[in-house]
Amino acid sequence: MDELLKWRGEFPILDRTTYMISNSLGAMPRGVYDEMHAYADSWGKRGVRAWEEGWWDMAVGVGDKIAPLIGAGPGEISLHQNVTLIQAVISSCFDFRGPRNKVVMTDLEFPSIQYFYHEQRRNGARVALVPSNDTVRFDLDKFLAVIDETTLLVPISQVLFRSAFIVDARAIIEKAHRVGAHVILDVFQAAGTIPVDVRALKADFAVGGVLKWLCGGPGVGYLYVRDDLRAKLRPAITGWIAHRRPFGFETGSIDAREDSFRYLNGTPHIPALFACQPGLDILNQVGIAAIREKSMRMTARIFEGAKAHGWRVNTSENPSERAGTVSVDCPHAAEVCRELLGREILVDYRPKAGVRLSPHFYNLEEECDLAITQIAEILETRSWEKHAAALSQA
Ligand SMILES: Cc1ncc(COP(=O)(O)O)c(C=O)c1O
């Protein structure tokens, strides 16, 4: 008996679809309806008083529901709109104009983060984009060798978005610290699928969002800053929420708080901070150990199914190197993905990855087999062909 299946009833979409896309957007818990209602009630009935009755503290307070999932402590997380903007807040704590101005990243890093740091070249950043020449992983030794005394920042995903490869974050953090660089650990694709312990790893920063494996919906990214750095660093992207006396409306430069509010700026995204809570509550109750155990079983099942059909898989065969997704690069993968969506099997397609299949704790193990047999059927009956024209124009 799979204990985790008792949670299925909390996610209405599971009755209607085979939901295998938690790497992109986790299923919505039905508690979100009530939570959005509570938001509307607080605004509708309490009006401006809602700020002092809870809204003001939410951009740090709600972070306490994320902290246990990534090994952080209470009050150590601030919440923002997305990870790209969080990278901007972090990098605004540093000066790229000195001799220590290198940003080291792999070309397997999420593209938005690559775009952001390449634009920082105008501020003096030197970007060392280490080529991977591979769709699954990068060469760790080669990557470590590029981190040197001129390195300022190393933004790195603990789990790579295309392949779900688990990176040796400890080795990267140790090397970075030996040469005086800071690591921004992106745990977006890790939190909610594998155990994450940002404190044990001694990560300088950890970032991620709640909309994928944490079932928290769009609009909430999280930032953890290591305890000993928190009050020392000074974000240039700042604003009145970070001020010690925001309602003093003092003019001139900021007298910034020393806690996690220090990393905030303008008015927080209150509706999203309401919407994310049911998912976080559920994830905390389910527990990461149980999720990981089931996830390894399900991803193995998909992996073996894909291999049996002779399809290329852009995910490691070694379960200890593989997080929650299996990227199946079957023939005509983009068209196959379109056809799967038409058949209510929700997955996505990414170039150099293939069809990404991401079962979560709420999936039936048989759904893994169903996805594989449907892909085989789509290829055999050539039903993918009807999507070819549309995709070639895209
Ligand atoms: C590992 C990783 N980092 C960053 C992002 C993008 O984050 P955001 O859209 O919040 O900036 C994603 C989105 O899929 C991701 O998978």
mmCIF file of C-alpha atoms and ligand atoms in Angstrom:
data_model
loop_
_atom_site.group_PDB
_atom_site.id
_atom_site.type_symbol
_atom_site.label_atom_id
_atom_site.label_comp_id
_atom_site.label_asym_id
_atom_site.label_seq_id
_atom_site.Cartn_x
_atom_site.Cartn_y
_atom_site.Cartn_z
ATOM 1 C CA MET A 1 0.000 0.000 0.000
ATOM 2 C CA ASP A 2 1.409 3.365 -1.053
ATOM 3 C CA GLU A 3 0.787 5.692 1.908
ATOM 4 C CA LEU A 4 1.474 8.787 -0.172
ATOM 5 C CA LEU A 5 -1.532 8.174 -2.396
ATOM 6 C CA LYS A 6 -3.785 9.421 0.392
ATOM 7 C CA TRP A 7 -2.781 12.931 -0.720
ATOM 8 C CA ARG A 8 -4.241 12.524 -4.220
ATOM 9 C CA GLY A 9 -7.618 13.810 -3.104
ATOM 10 C CA GLU A 10 -6.016 17.156 -2.244
ATOM 11 C CA PHE A 11 -5.139 17.796 -5.903
ATOM 12 C CA PRO A 12 -8.271 18.018 -8.116
ATOM 13 C CA ILE A 13 -6.416 17.897 -11.445
ATOM 14 C CA LEU A 14 -5.190 14.364 -10.704
ATOM 15 C CA ASP A 15 -8.710 13.024 -11.340
ATOM 16 C CA ARG A 16 -8.691 14.361 -14.865
ATOM 17 C CA THR A 17 -5.111 14.086 -16.073
ATOM 18 C CA THR A 18 -1.922 12.084 -15.797
ATOM 19 C CA TYR A 19 0.027 14.859 -14.108
ATOM 20 C CA MET A 20 3.744 14.314 -14.824
ATOM 21 C CA ILE A 21 4.930 17.912 -14.993
ATOM 22 C CA SER A 22 5.803 18.857 -11.433
ATOM 23 C CA ASN A 23 9.253 19.964 -12.674
ATOM 24 C CA SER A 24 7.431 22.884 -14.319
ATOM 25 C CA LEU A 25 4.219 23.576 -12.405
ATOM 26 C CA GLY A 26 3.218 21.357 -9.503
ATOM 27 C CA ALA A 27 -0.445 20.379 -9.216
ATOM 28 C CA MET A 28 -2.616 22.885 -7.343
ATOM 29 C CA PRO A 29 -3.843 21.779 -3.921
ATOM 30 C CA ARG A 30 -7.562 22.382 -3.489
ATOM 31 C CA GLY A 31 -6.763 24.366 -0.328
ATOM 32 C CA VAL A 32 -5.697 27.208 -2.632
ATOM 33 C CA TYR A 33 -9.349 28.067 -3.268
ATOM 34 C CA ASP A 34 -9.848 28.725 0.466
ATOM 35 C CA GLU A 35 -6.553 30.530 0.767
ATOM 36 C CA MET A 36 -7.410 32.929 -2.072
ATOM 37 C CA HIS A 37 -10.755 33.471 -0.421
ATOM 38 C CA ALA A 38 -8.992 34.287 2.849
ATOM 39 C CA TYR A 39 -6.848 36.807 0.981
ATOM 40 C CA ALA A 40 -9.916 38.456 -0.569
ATOM 41 C CA ASP A 41 -11.625 38.497 2.834
ATOM 42 C CA SER A 42 -8.668 40.166 4.530
ATOM 43 C CA TRP A 43 -8.498 42.829 1.852
ATOM 44 C CA GLY A 44 -12.293 43.130 1.466
ATOM 45 C CA LYS A 45 -13.198 43.181 5.149
ATOM 46 C CA ARG A 46 -10.112 44.519 6.915
ATOM 47 C CA GLY A 47 -8.931 46.902 4.202
ATOM 48 C CA VAL A 48 -5.714 48.715 4.959
ATOM 49 C CA ARG A 49 -5.583 47.202 8.456
ATOM 50 C CA ALA A 50 -4.640 43.901 6.787
ATOM 51 C CA TRP A 51 -1.044 45.135 6.546
ATOM 52 C CA GLU A 52 -0.571 45.203 10.284
ATOM 53 C CA GLU A 53 -2.719 42.124 10.808
ATOM 54 C CA GLY A 54 -0.324 39.868 8.941
ATOM 55 C CA TRP A 55 0.416 41.066 5.419
ATOM 56 C CA TRP A 56 3.506 43.053 6.367
ATOM 57 C CA ASP A 57 5.403 40.069 7.768
ATOM 58 C CA MET A 58 4.460 37.555 5.101
ATOM 59 C CA ALA A 59 7.482 38.062 2.837
ATOM 60 C CA VAL A 60 9.635 36.635 5.622
ATOM 61 C CA GLY A 61 7.070 34.778 7.767
ATOM 62 C CA VAL A 62 5.869 32.447 5.002
ATOM 63 C CA GLY A 63 9.521 31.547 4.375
ATOM 64 C CA ASP A 64 9.406 29.543 7.625
ATOM 65 C CA LYS A 65 7.311 26.971 5.754
ATOM 66 C CA ILE A 66 10.076 26.602 3.152
ATOM 67 C CA ALA A 67 12.974 26.545 5.627
ATOM 68 C CA PRO A 68 12.499 22.935 6.837
ATOM 69 C CA LEU A 69 12.392 21.712 3.243
ATOM 70 C CA ILE A 70 15.881 23.080 2.479
ATOM 71 C CA GLY A 71 17.624 22.798 5.845
ATOM 72 C CA ALA A 72 17.314 26.492 6.756
ATOM 73 C CA GLY A 73 16.099 27.905 10.082
ATOM 74 C CA PRO A 74 13.191 30.177 11.027
ATOM 75 C CA GLY A 75 13.562 33.761 9.803
ATOM 76 C CA GLU A 76 16.375 32.859 7.413
ATOM 77 C CA ILE A 77 14.398 33.201 4.180
ATOM 78 C CA SER A 78 13.003 36.199 2.348
ATOM 79 C CA LEU A 79 10.444 35.865 -0.436
ATOM 80 C CA HIS A 80 10.551 37.557 -3.817
ATOM 81 C CA GLN A 81 8.810 37.339 -7.151
ATOM 82 C CA ASN A 82 11.180 34.980 -8.935
ATOM 83 C CA VAL A 83 14.705 33.577 -8.951
ATOM 84 C CA THR A 84 16.028 35.825 -11.695
ATOM 85 C CA LEU A 85 15.187 38.890 -9.622
ATOM 86 C CA ILE A 86 16.728 37.272 -6.552
ATOM 87 C CA GLN A 87 19.990 36.882 -8.480
ATOM 88 C CA ALA A 88 19.797 40.634 -9.104
ATOM 89 C CA VAL A 89 19.332 41.338 -5.388
ATOM 90 C CA ILE A 90 22.288 39.087 -4.506
ATOM 91 C CA SER A 91 24.617 40.444 -7.163
ATOM 92 C CA SER A 92 23.727 43.975 -6.068
ATOM 93 C CA CYS A 93 25.572 43.183 -2.808
ATOM 94 C CA PHE A 94 28.840 42.932 -4.762
ATOM 95 C CA ASP A 95 31.029 45.151 -6.895
ATOM 96 C CA PHE A 96 32.110 43.817 -10.273
ATOM 97 C CA ARG A 97 34.523 46.696 -10.870
ATOM 98 C CA GLY A 98 37.428 45.288 -8.820
ATOM 99 C CA PRO A 99 39.936 42.554 -9.715
ATOM 100 C CA ARG A 100 37.603 39.905 -8.248
ATOM 101 C CA ASN A 101 34.906 40.091 -10.889
ATOM 102 C CA LYS A 102 34.523 36.623 -12.398
ATOM 103 C CA VAL A 103 31.198 34.780 -12.446
ATOM 104 C CA VAL A 104 31.623 31.063 -13.087
ATOM 105 C CA MET A 105 28.700 29.087 -14.468
ATOM 106 C CA THR A 106 28.012 26.002 -16.543
ATOM 107 C CA ASP A 107 26.224 26.286 -19.876
ATOM 108 C CA LEU A 108 23.740 23.788 -18.386
ATOM 109 C CA GLU A 109 22.597 26.484 -15.939
ATOM 110 C CA PHE A 110 19.017 27.702 -16.382
ATOM 111 C CA PRO A 111 19.163 30.160 -19.322
ATOM 112 C CA SER A 112 17.469 33.053 -17.511
ATOM 113 C CA ILE A 113 20.361 33.105 -15.044
ATOM 114 C CA GLN A 114 22.882 33.045 -17.886
ATOM 115 C CA TYR A 115 21.095 35.997 -19.524
ATOM 116 C CA PHE A 116 21.144 37.946 -16.272
ATOM 117 C CA TYR A 117 24.882 37.505 -15.607
ATOM 118 C CA HIS A 118 25.882 38.182 -19.198
ATOM 119 C CA GLU A 119 24.153 41.559 -18.907
ATOM 120 C CA GLN A 120 26.242 42.266 -15.803
ATOM 121 C CA ARG A 121 29.301 42.494 -18.066
ATOM 122 C CA ARG A 122 28.280 46.121 -18.564
ATOM 123 C CA ASN A 123 28.936 46.560 -14.810
ATOM 124 C CA GLY A 124 32.354 44.924 -15.025
ATOM 125 C CA ALA A 125 31.501 41.248 -14.576
ATOM 126 C CA ARG A 126 33.581 38.685 -16.460
ATOM 127 C CA VAL A 127 31.459 35.632 -17.180
ATOM 128 C CA ALA A 128 33.218 32.281 -17.504
ATOM 129 C CA LEU A 129 30.603 30.025 -19.082
ATOM 130 C CA VAL A 130 32.095 26.564 -18.767
ATOM 131 C CA PRO A 131 31.024 24.404 -21.735
ATOM 132 C CA SER A 132 29.595 21.013 -20.843
ATOM 133 C CA ASN A 133 29.603 19.307 -24.259
ATOM 134 C CA ASP A 134 26.999 16.988 -22.837
ATOM 135 C CA THR A 135 23.249 16.945 -22.360
ATOM 136 C CA VAL A 136 23.239 15.350 -18.907
ATOM 137 C CA ARG A 137 26.177 16.600 -16.812
ATOM 138 C CA PHE A 138 29.311 18.716 -16.816
ATOM 139 C CA ASP A 139 32.870 17.780 -15.955
ATOM 140 C CA LEU A 140 33.234 18.712 -12.283
ATOM 141 C CA ASP A 141 37.049 18.954 -12.298
ATOM 142 C CA LYS A 142 36.985 21.239 -15.302
ATOM 143 C CA PHE A 143 34.389 23.425 -13.580
ATOM 144 C CA LEU A 144 36.314 23.562 -10.296
ATOM 145 C CA ALA A 145 39.507 24.525 -12.123
ATOM 146 C CA VAL A 146 37.845 27.697 -13.454
ATOM 147 C CA ILE A 147 36.971 28.895 -9.922
ATOM 148 C CA ASP A 148 40.016 30.913 -8.845
ATOM 149 C CA GLU A 149 41.103 33.950 -6.772
ATOM 150 C CA THR A 150 39.425 36.310 -9.239
ATOM 151 C CA THR A 151 36.048 34.583 -8.859
ATOM 152 C CA LEU A 152 33.346 36.590 -7.141
ATOM 153 C CA LEU A 153 30.210 34.485 -7.657
ATOM 154 C CA VAL A 154 29.359 30.915 -8.618
ATOM 155 C CA PRO A 155 25.651 30.575 -9.416
ATOM 156 C CA ILE A 156 25.025 26.823 -9.692
ATOM 157 C CA SER A 157 21.962 24.588 -9.718
ATOM 158 C CA GLN A 158 22.049 21.666 -7.332
ATOM 159 C CA VAL A 159 19.833 19.803 -9.827
ATOM 160 C CA LEU A 160 20.216 20.683 -13.511
ATOM 161 C CA PHE A 161 16.903 21.589 -15.119
ATOM 162 C CA ARG A 162 17.332 19.676 -18.374
ATOM 163 C CA SER A 163 18.601 16.351 -17.112
ATOM 164 C CA ALA A 164 17.770 16.369 -13.364
ATOM 165 C CA PHE A 165 21.453 15.567 -12.752
ATOM 166 C CA ILE A 166 22.446 16.065 -9.100
ATOM 167 C CA VAL A 167 25.527 18.265 -8.949
ATOM 168 C CA ASP A 168 28.212 17.807 -6.272
ATOM 169 C CA ALA A 169 27.353 21.104 -4.566
ATOM 170 C CA ARG A 170 29.643 20.379 -1.621
ATOM 171 C CA ALA A 171 32.736 20.148 -3.834
ATOM 172 C CA ILE A 172 31.852 23.426 -5.572
ATOM 173 C CA ILE A 173 31.186 25.282 -2.323
ATOM 174 C CA GLU A 174 34.409 23.998 -0.761
ATOM 175 C CA LYS A 175 36.488 25.082 -3.750
ATOM 176 C CA ALA A 176 34.761 28.465 -3.941
ATOM 177 C CA HIS A 177 35.354 29.122 -0.250
ATOM 178 C CA ARG A 178 39.023 28.122 -0.510
ATOM 179 C CA VAL A 179 39.544 30.948 -3.024
ATOM 180 C CA GLY A 180 37.189 33.463 -1.390
ATOM 181 C CA ALA A 181 34.245 33.221 -3.838
ATOM 182 C CA HIS A 182 30.541 33.048 -2.959
ATOM 183 C CA VAL A 183 28.194 30.301 -4.153
ATOM 184 C CA ILE A 184 24.561 30.934 -5.054
ATOM 185 C CA LEU A 185 23.023 27.482 -4.865
ATOM 186 C CA ASP A 186 19.850 27.185 -6.956
ATOM 187 C CA VAL A 187 17.759 24.474 -5.331
ATOM 188 C CA PHE A 188 14.672 25.065 -7.518
ATOM 189 C CA GLN A 189 14.715 21.558 -9.044
ATOM 190 C CA ALA A 190 16.041 19.955 -5.860
ATOM 191 C CA ALA A 191 13.745 21.186 -3.066
ATOM 192 C CA GLY A 192 10.731 18.920 -2.800
ATOM 193 C CA THR A 193 12.398 16.008 -4.638
ATOM 194 C CA ILE A 194 15.676 15.285 -2.858
ATOM 195 C CA PRO A 195 16.948 16.094 0.645
ATOM 196 C CA VAL A 196 18.494 19.579 0.655
ATOM 197 C CA ASP A 197 20.547 20.972 3.531
ATOM 198 C CA VAL A 198 21.818 24.449 2.750
ATOM 199 C CA ARG A 199 23.294 24.909 6.216
ATOM 200 C CA ALA A 200 25.241 21.645 6.175
ATOM 201 C CA LEU A 201 26.518 22.549 2.700
ATOM 202 C CA LYS A 202 27.576 25.985 4.018
ATOM 203 C CA ALA A 203 26.004 27.590 0.953
ATOM 204 C CA ASP A 204 26.412 31.374 0.995
ATOM 205 C CA PHE A 205 23.038 31.807 -0.680
ATOM 206 C CA ALA A 206 20.299 29.413 -1.701
ATOM 207 C CA VAL A 207 17.548 30.340 -4.114
ATOM 208 C CA GLY A 208 14.514 28.626 -5.598
ATOM 209 C CA GLY A 209 10.820 28.944 -6.245
ATOM 210 C CA VAL A 210 7.709 27.221 -4.986
ATOM 211 C CA LEU A 211 5.785 26.636 -8.202
ATOM 212 C CA LYS A 212 7.325 23.331 -9.220
ATOM 213 C CA TRP A 213 7.886 20.496 -6.752
ATOM 214 C CA LEU A 214 6.544 22.520 -3.797
ATOM 215 C CA CYS A 215 3.086 22.944 -5.393
ATOM 216 C CA GLY A 216 2.993 26.600 -4.360
ATOM 217 C CA GLY A 217 2.020 28.301 -7.643
ATOM 218 C CA PRO A 218 3.714 31.145 -9.541
ATOM 219 C CA GLY A 219 4.980 34.351 -7.957
ATOM 220 C CA VAL A 220 7.086 33.216 -4.989
ATOM 221 C CA GLY A 221 10.858 32.783 -5.114
ATOM 222 C CA TYR A 222 12.907 32.269 -1.949
ATOM 223 C CA LEU A 223 16.279 33.545 -0.830
ATOM 224 C CA TYR A 224 18.347 32.063 1.995
ATOM 225 C CA VAL A 225 21.432 33.982 3.091
ATOM 226 C CA ARG A 226 23.962 32.325 5.417
ATOM 227 C CA ASP A 227 23.673 33.585 8.960
ATOM 228 C CA ASP A 228 27.125 35.190 9.193
ATOM 229 C CA LEU A 229 26.687 37.026 5.883
ATOM 230 C CA ARG A 230 23.155 38.279 6.361
ATOM 231 C CA ALA A 231 23.836 41.532 8.181
ATOM 232 C CA LYS A 232 27.242 42.098 6.552
ATOM 233 C CA LEU A 233 26.121 42.313 2.942
ATOM 234 C CA ARG A 234 24.269 45.325 1.631
ATOM 235 C CA PRO A 235 21.957 44.934 -1.360
ATOM 236 C CA ALA A 236 21.955 47.956 -3.669
ATOM 237 C CA ILE A 237 18.571 46.790 -4.898
ATOM 238 C CA THR A 238 16.742 47.832 -1.766
ATOM 239 C CA GLY A 239 13.709 49.787 -0.641
ATOM 240 C CA TRP A 240 11.482 50.825 2.206
ATOM 241 C CA ILE A 241 10.471 47.301 3.302
ATOM 242 C CA ALA A 242 14.130 46.775 4.261
ATOM 243 C CA HIS A 243 14.234 49.953 6.387
ATOM 244 C CA ARG A 244 14.330 49.710 10.194
ATOM 245 C CA ARG A 245 11.572 52.333 10.414
ATOM 246 C CA PRO A 246 9.626 52.113 7.144
ATOM 247 C CA PHE A 247 6.805 54.265 8.451
ATOM 248 C CA GLY A 248 9.193 57.016 9.492
ATOM 249 C CA PHE A 249 9.460 57.794 5.763
ATOM 250 C CA GLU A 250 12.929 59.178 6.415
ATOM 251 C CA THR A 251 14.628 60.805 3.460
ATOM 252 C CA GLY A 252 18.099 60.075 2.103
ATOM 253 C CA SER A 253 19.862 56.729 2.347
ATOM 254 C CA ILE A 254 18.469 53.655 3.998
ATOM 255 C CA ASP A 255 19.040 52.507 7.587
ATOM 256 C CA ALA A 256 18.596 48.845 6.739
ATOM 257 C CA ARG A 257 17.453 46.050 9.033
ATOM 258 C CA GLU A 258 19.910 43.246 9.730
ATOM 259 C CA ASP A 259 17.518 40.315 9.421
ATOM 260 C CA SER A 260 16.032 38.756 6.271
ATOM 261 C CA PHE A 261 13.922 41.879 5.622
ATOM 262 C CA ARG A 262 17.240 43.448 4.602
ATOM 263 C CA TYR A 263 16.933 41.659 1.248
ATOM 264 C CA LEU A 264 13.438 42.962 0.445
ATOM 265 C CA ASN A 265 12.650 46.195 -1.374
ATOM 266 C CA GLY A 266 9.135 47.332 -2.371
ATOM 267 C CA THR A 267 5.596 46.169 -1.591
ATOM 268 C CA PRO A 268 5.429 42.357 -1.429
ATOM 269 C CA HIS A 269 3.344 40.052 -3.646
ATOM 270 C CA ILE A 270 0.658 39.289 -1.067
ATOM 271 C CA PRO A 271 -1.787 37.194 -3.186
ATOM 272 C CA ALA A 272 0.988 34.784 -4.205
ATOM 273 C CA LEU A 273 2.119 34.556 -0.577
ATOM 274 C CA PHE A 274 -1.355 33.353 0.336
ATOM 275 C CA ALA A 275 -1.619 30.930 -2.582
ATOM 276 C CA CYS A 276 1.647 29.154 -1.874
ATOM 277 C CA GLN A 277 0.826 28.005 1.644
ATOM 278 C CA PRO A 278 -1.378 24.913 1.158
ATOM 279 C CA GLY A 279 1.294 23.290 -1.032
ATOM 280 C CA LEU A 280 4.046 24.039 1.468
ATOM 281 C CA ASP A 281 1.952 22.669 4.332
ATOM 282 C CA ILE A 282 1.358 19.443 2.412
ATOM 283 C CA LEU A 283 5.024 19.049 1.429
ATOM 284 C CA ASN A 284 6.068 19.468 5.056
ATOM 285 C CA GLN A 285 3.604 16.800 6.147
ATOM 286 C CA VAL A 286 4.541 14.330 3.431
ATOM 287 C CA GLY A 287 8.257 14.684 4.191
ATOM 288 C CA ILE A 288 11.167 14.693 1.766
ATOM 289 C CA ALA A 289 12.494 11.240 2.721
ATOM 290 C CA ALA A 290 9.253 9.542 1.672
ATOM 291 C CA ILE A 291 9.048 11.641 -1.494
ATOM 292 C CA ARG A 292 12.598 10.770 -2.504
ATOM 293 C CA GLU A 293 12.099 7.080 -1.887
ATOM 294 C CA LYS A 294 9.025 6.925 -4.111
ATOM 295 C CA SER A 295 10.539 9.254 -6.699
ATOM 296 C CA MET A 296 13.547 6.953 -7.160
ATOM 297 C CA ARG A 297 11.229 4.010 -7.778
ATOM 298 C CA MET A 298 9.150 5.923 -10.310
ATOM 299 C CA THR A 299 12.029 7.491 -12.225
ATOM 300 C CA ALA A 300 13.695 4.039 -12.432
ATOM 301 C CA ARG A 301 10.489 2.676 -13.909
ATOM 302 C CA ILE A 302 10.367 5.393 -16.584
ATOM 303 C CA PHE A 303 14.070 5.048 -17.282
ATOM 304 C CA GLU A 304 13.788 1.294 -17.810
ATOM 305 C CA GLY A 305 10.668 1.681 -19.976
ATOM 306 C CA ALA A 306 12.394 4.206 -22.212
ATOM 307 C CA LYS A 307 15.542 2.087 -22.489
ATOM 308 C CA ALA A 308 13.474 -0.982 -23.370
ATOM 309 C CA HIS A 309 12.143 0.935 -26.383
ATOM 310 C CA GLY A 310 15.658 1.981 -27.335
ATOM 311 C CA TRP A 311 15.051 5.713 -26.785
ATOM 312 C CA ARG A 312 17.828 8.023 -25.737
ATOM 313 C CA VAL A 313 17.494 9.233 -22.133
ATOM 314 C CA ASN A 314 19.116 12.523 -21.120
ATOM 315 C CA THR A 315 19.136 11.674 -17.438
ATOM 316 C CA SER A 316 21.667 9.706 -15.423
ATOM 317 C CA GLU A 317 21.042 5.985 -15.052
ATOM 318 C CA ASN A 318 22.583 6.168 -11.573
ATOM 319 C CA PRO A 319 19.735 6.923 -9.118
ATOM 320 C CA SER A 320 22.067 8.786 -6.754
ATOM 321 C CA GLU A 321 22.799 11.267 -9.577
ATOM 322 C CA ARG A 322 19.179 11.645 -10.645
ATOM 323 C CA ALA A 323 16.500 13.865 -9.085
ATOM 324 C CA GLY A 324 12.792 13.869 -9.991
ATOM 325 C CA THR A 325 12.731 14.027 -13.790
ATOM 326 C CA VAL A 326 13.548 11.641 -16.618
ATOM 327 C CA SER A 327 14.195 13.368 -19.953
ATOM 328 C CA VAL A 328 13.187 10.971 -22.689
ATOM 329 C CA ASP A 329 14.639 11.957 -26.044
ATOM 330 C CA CYS A 330 12.547 9.682 -28.239
ATOM 331 C CA PRO A 331 12.233 10.334 -31.983
ATOM 332 C CA HIS A 332 10.045 13.376 -32.799
ATOM 333 C CA ALA A 333 10.011 14.300 -29.115
ATOM 334 C CA ALA A 334 8.497 17.790 -29.597
ATOM 335 C CA GLU A 335 5.571 16.423 -31.610
ATOM 336 C CA VAL A 336 5.139 13.461 -29.270
ATOM 337 C CA CYS A 337 4.897 15.909 -26.370
ATOM 338 C CA ARG A 338 2.091 17.817 -28.133
ATOM 339 C CA GLU A 339 0.180 14.589 -28.673
ATOM 340 C CA LEU A 340 0.645 13.527 -25.051
ATOM 341 C CA LEU A 341 -0.835 16.842 -23.909
ATOM 342 C CA GLY A 342 -3.826 16.218 -26.198
ATOM 343 C CA ARG A 343 -4.272 12.890 -24.435
ATOM 344 C CA GLU A 344 -4.278 14.548 -20.993
ATOM 345 C CA ILE A 345 -0.795 13.308 -20.142
ATOM 346 C CA LEU A 346 0.793 16.532 -18.946
ATOM 347 C CA VAL A 347 4.524 16.726 -19.644
ATOM 348 C CA ASP A 348 6.808 19.192 -21.416
ATOM 349 C CA TYR A 349 9.465 19.216 -24.096
ATOM 350 C CA ARG A 350 12.805 21.024 -23.895
ATOM 351 C CA PRO A 351 15.458 21.194 -26.624
ATOM 352 C CA LYS A 352 18.508 19.020 -25.790
ATOM 353 C CA ALA A 353 16.417 17.262 -23.144
ATOM 354 C CA GLY A 354 13.405 15.661 -24.843
ATOM 355 C CA VAL A 355 10.081 14.916 -23.188
ATOM 356 C CA ARG A 356 10.501 15.604 -19.473
ATOM 357 C CA LEU A 357 8.536 13.177 -17.332
ATOM 358 C CA SER A 358 8.306 14.213 -13.697
ATOM 359 C CA PRO A 359 6.262 12.021 -11.390
ATOM 360 C CA HIS A 360 5.684 13.333 -7.869
ATOM 361 C CA PHE A 361 4.497 11.815 -4.594
ATOM 362 C CA TYR A 362 0.874 12.062 -5.740
ATOM 363 C CA ASN A 363 1.307 9.996 -8.906
ATOM 364 C CA LEU A 364 0.281 6.379 -9.305
ATOM 365 C CA GLU A 365 3.243 4.214 -10.232
ATOM 366 C CA GLU A 366 1.151 2.814 -13.104
ATOM 367 C CA GLU A 367 1.030 6.318 -14.573
ATOM 368 C CA CYS A 368 4.756 5.990 -15.318
ATOM 369 C CA ASP A 369 4.041 2.915 -17.438
ATOM 370 C CA LEU A 370 1.075 4.629 -19.071
ATOM 371 C CA ALA A 371 3.239 7.534 -20.220
ATOM 372 C CA ILE A 372 5.757 5.134 -21.762
ATOM 373 C CA THR A 373 3.158 2.976 -23.521
ATOM 374 C CA GLN A 374 1.442 6.097 -24.860
ATOM 375 C CA ILE A 375 4.714 7.417 -26.291
ATOM 376 C CA ALA A 376 5.284 4.037 -27.947
ATOM 377 C CA GLU A 377 1.778 4.050 -29.368
ATOM 378 C CA ILE A 378 2.119 7.622 -30.673
ATOM 379 C CA LEU A 379 5.324 6.656 -32.482
ATOM 380 C CA GLU A 380 3.916 3.394 -33.827
ATOM 381 C CA THR A 381 0.684 4.916 -35.164
ATOM 382 C CA ARG A 382 2.531 8.054 -36.321
ATOM 383 C CA SER A 383 -0.045 10.205 -34.499
ATOM 384 C CA TRP A 384 2.770 12.661 -33.789
ATOM 385 C CA GLU A 385 2.735 13.643 -37.483
ATOM 386 C CA LYS A 386 -0.329 15.872 -37.154
ATOM 387 C CA HIS A 387 1.707 18.245 -34.979
ATOM 388 C CA ALA A 388 4.716 18.398 -37.287
ATOM 389 C CA ALA A 389 3.465 21.238 -39.486
ATOM 390 C CA ALA A 390 2.501 23.456 -36.524
ATOM 391 C CA LEU A 391 5.837 22.877 -34.801
ATOM 392 C CA SER A 392 7.920 23.483 -37.915
ATOM 393 C CA GLN A 393 6.304 26.936 -38.164
ATOM 394 C CA ALA A 394 6.881 27.711 -34.484
HETATM 395 C C1 LIG B 1 16.880 25.528 -11.840
HETATM 396 C C2 LIG B 1 16.065 26.719 -12.225
HETATM 397 N N1 LIG B 1 16.504 27.961 -11.893
HETATM 398 C C3 LIG B 1 15.798 29.058 -12.229
HETATM 399 C C4 LIG B 1 14.614 28.969 -12.918
HETATM 400 C C5 LIG B 1 13.880 30.227 -13.316
HETATM 401 O O1 LIG B 1 13.415 30.880 -12.238
HETATM 402 P P1 LIG B 1 12.506 32.211 -12.311
HETATM 403 O O2 LIG B 1 11.546 32.056 -13.432
HETATM 404 O O3 LIG B 1 11.854 32.175 -10.958
HETATM 405 O O4 LIG B 1 13.413 33.345 -12.487
HETATM 406 C C6 LIG B 1 14.104 27.706 -13.250
HETATM 407 C C7 LIG B 1 12.808 27.615 -13.938
HETATM 408 O O5 LIG B 1 12.396 26.661 -14.494
HETATM 409 C C8 LIG B 1 14.871 26.559 -12.917
HETATM 410 O O6 LIG B 1 14.455 25.327 -13.261
#
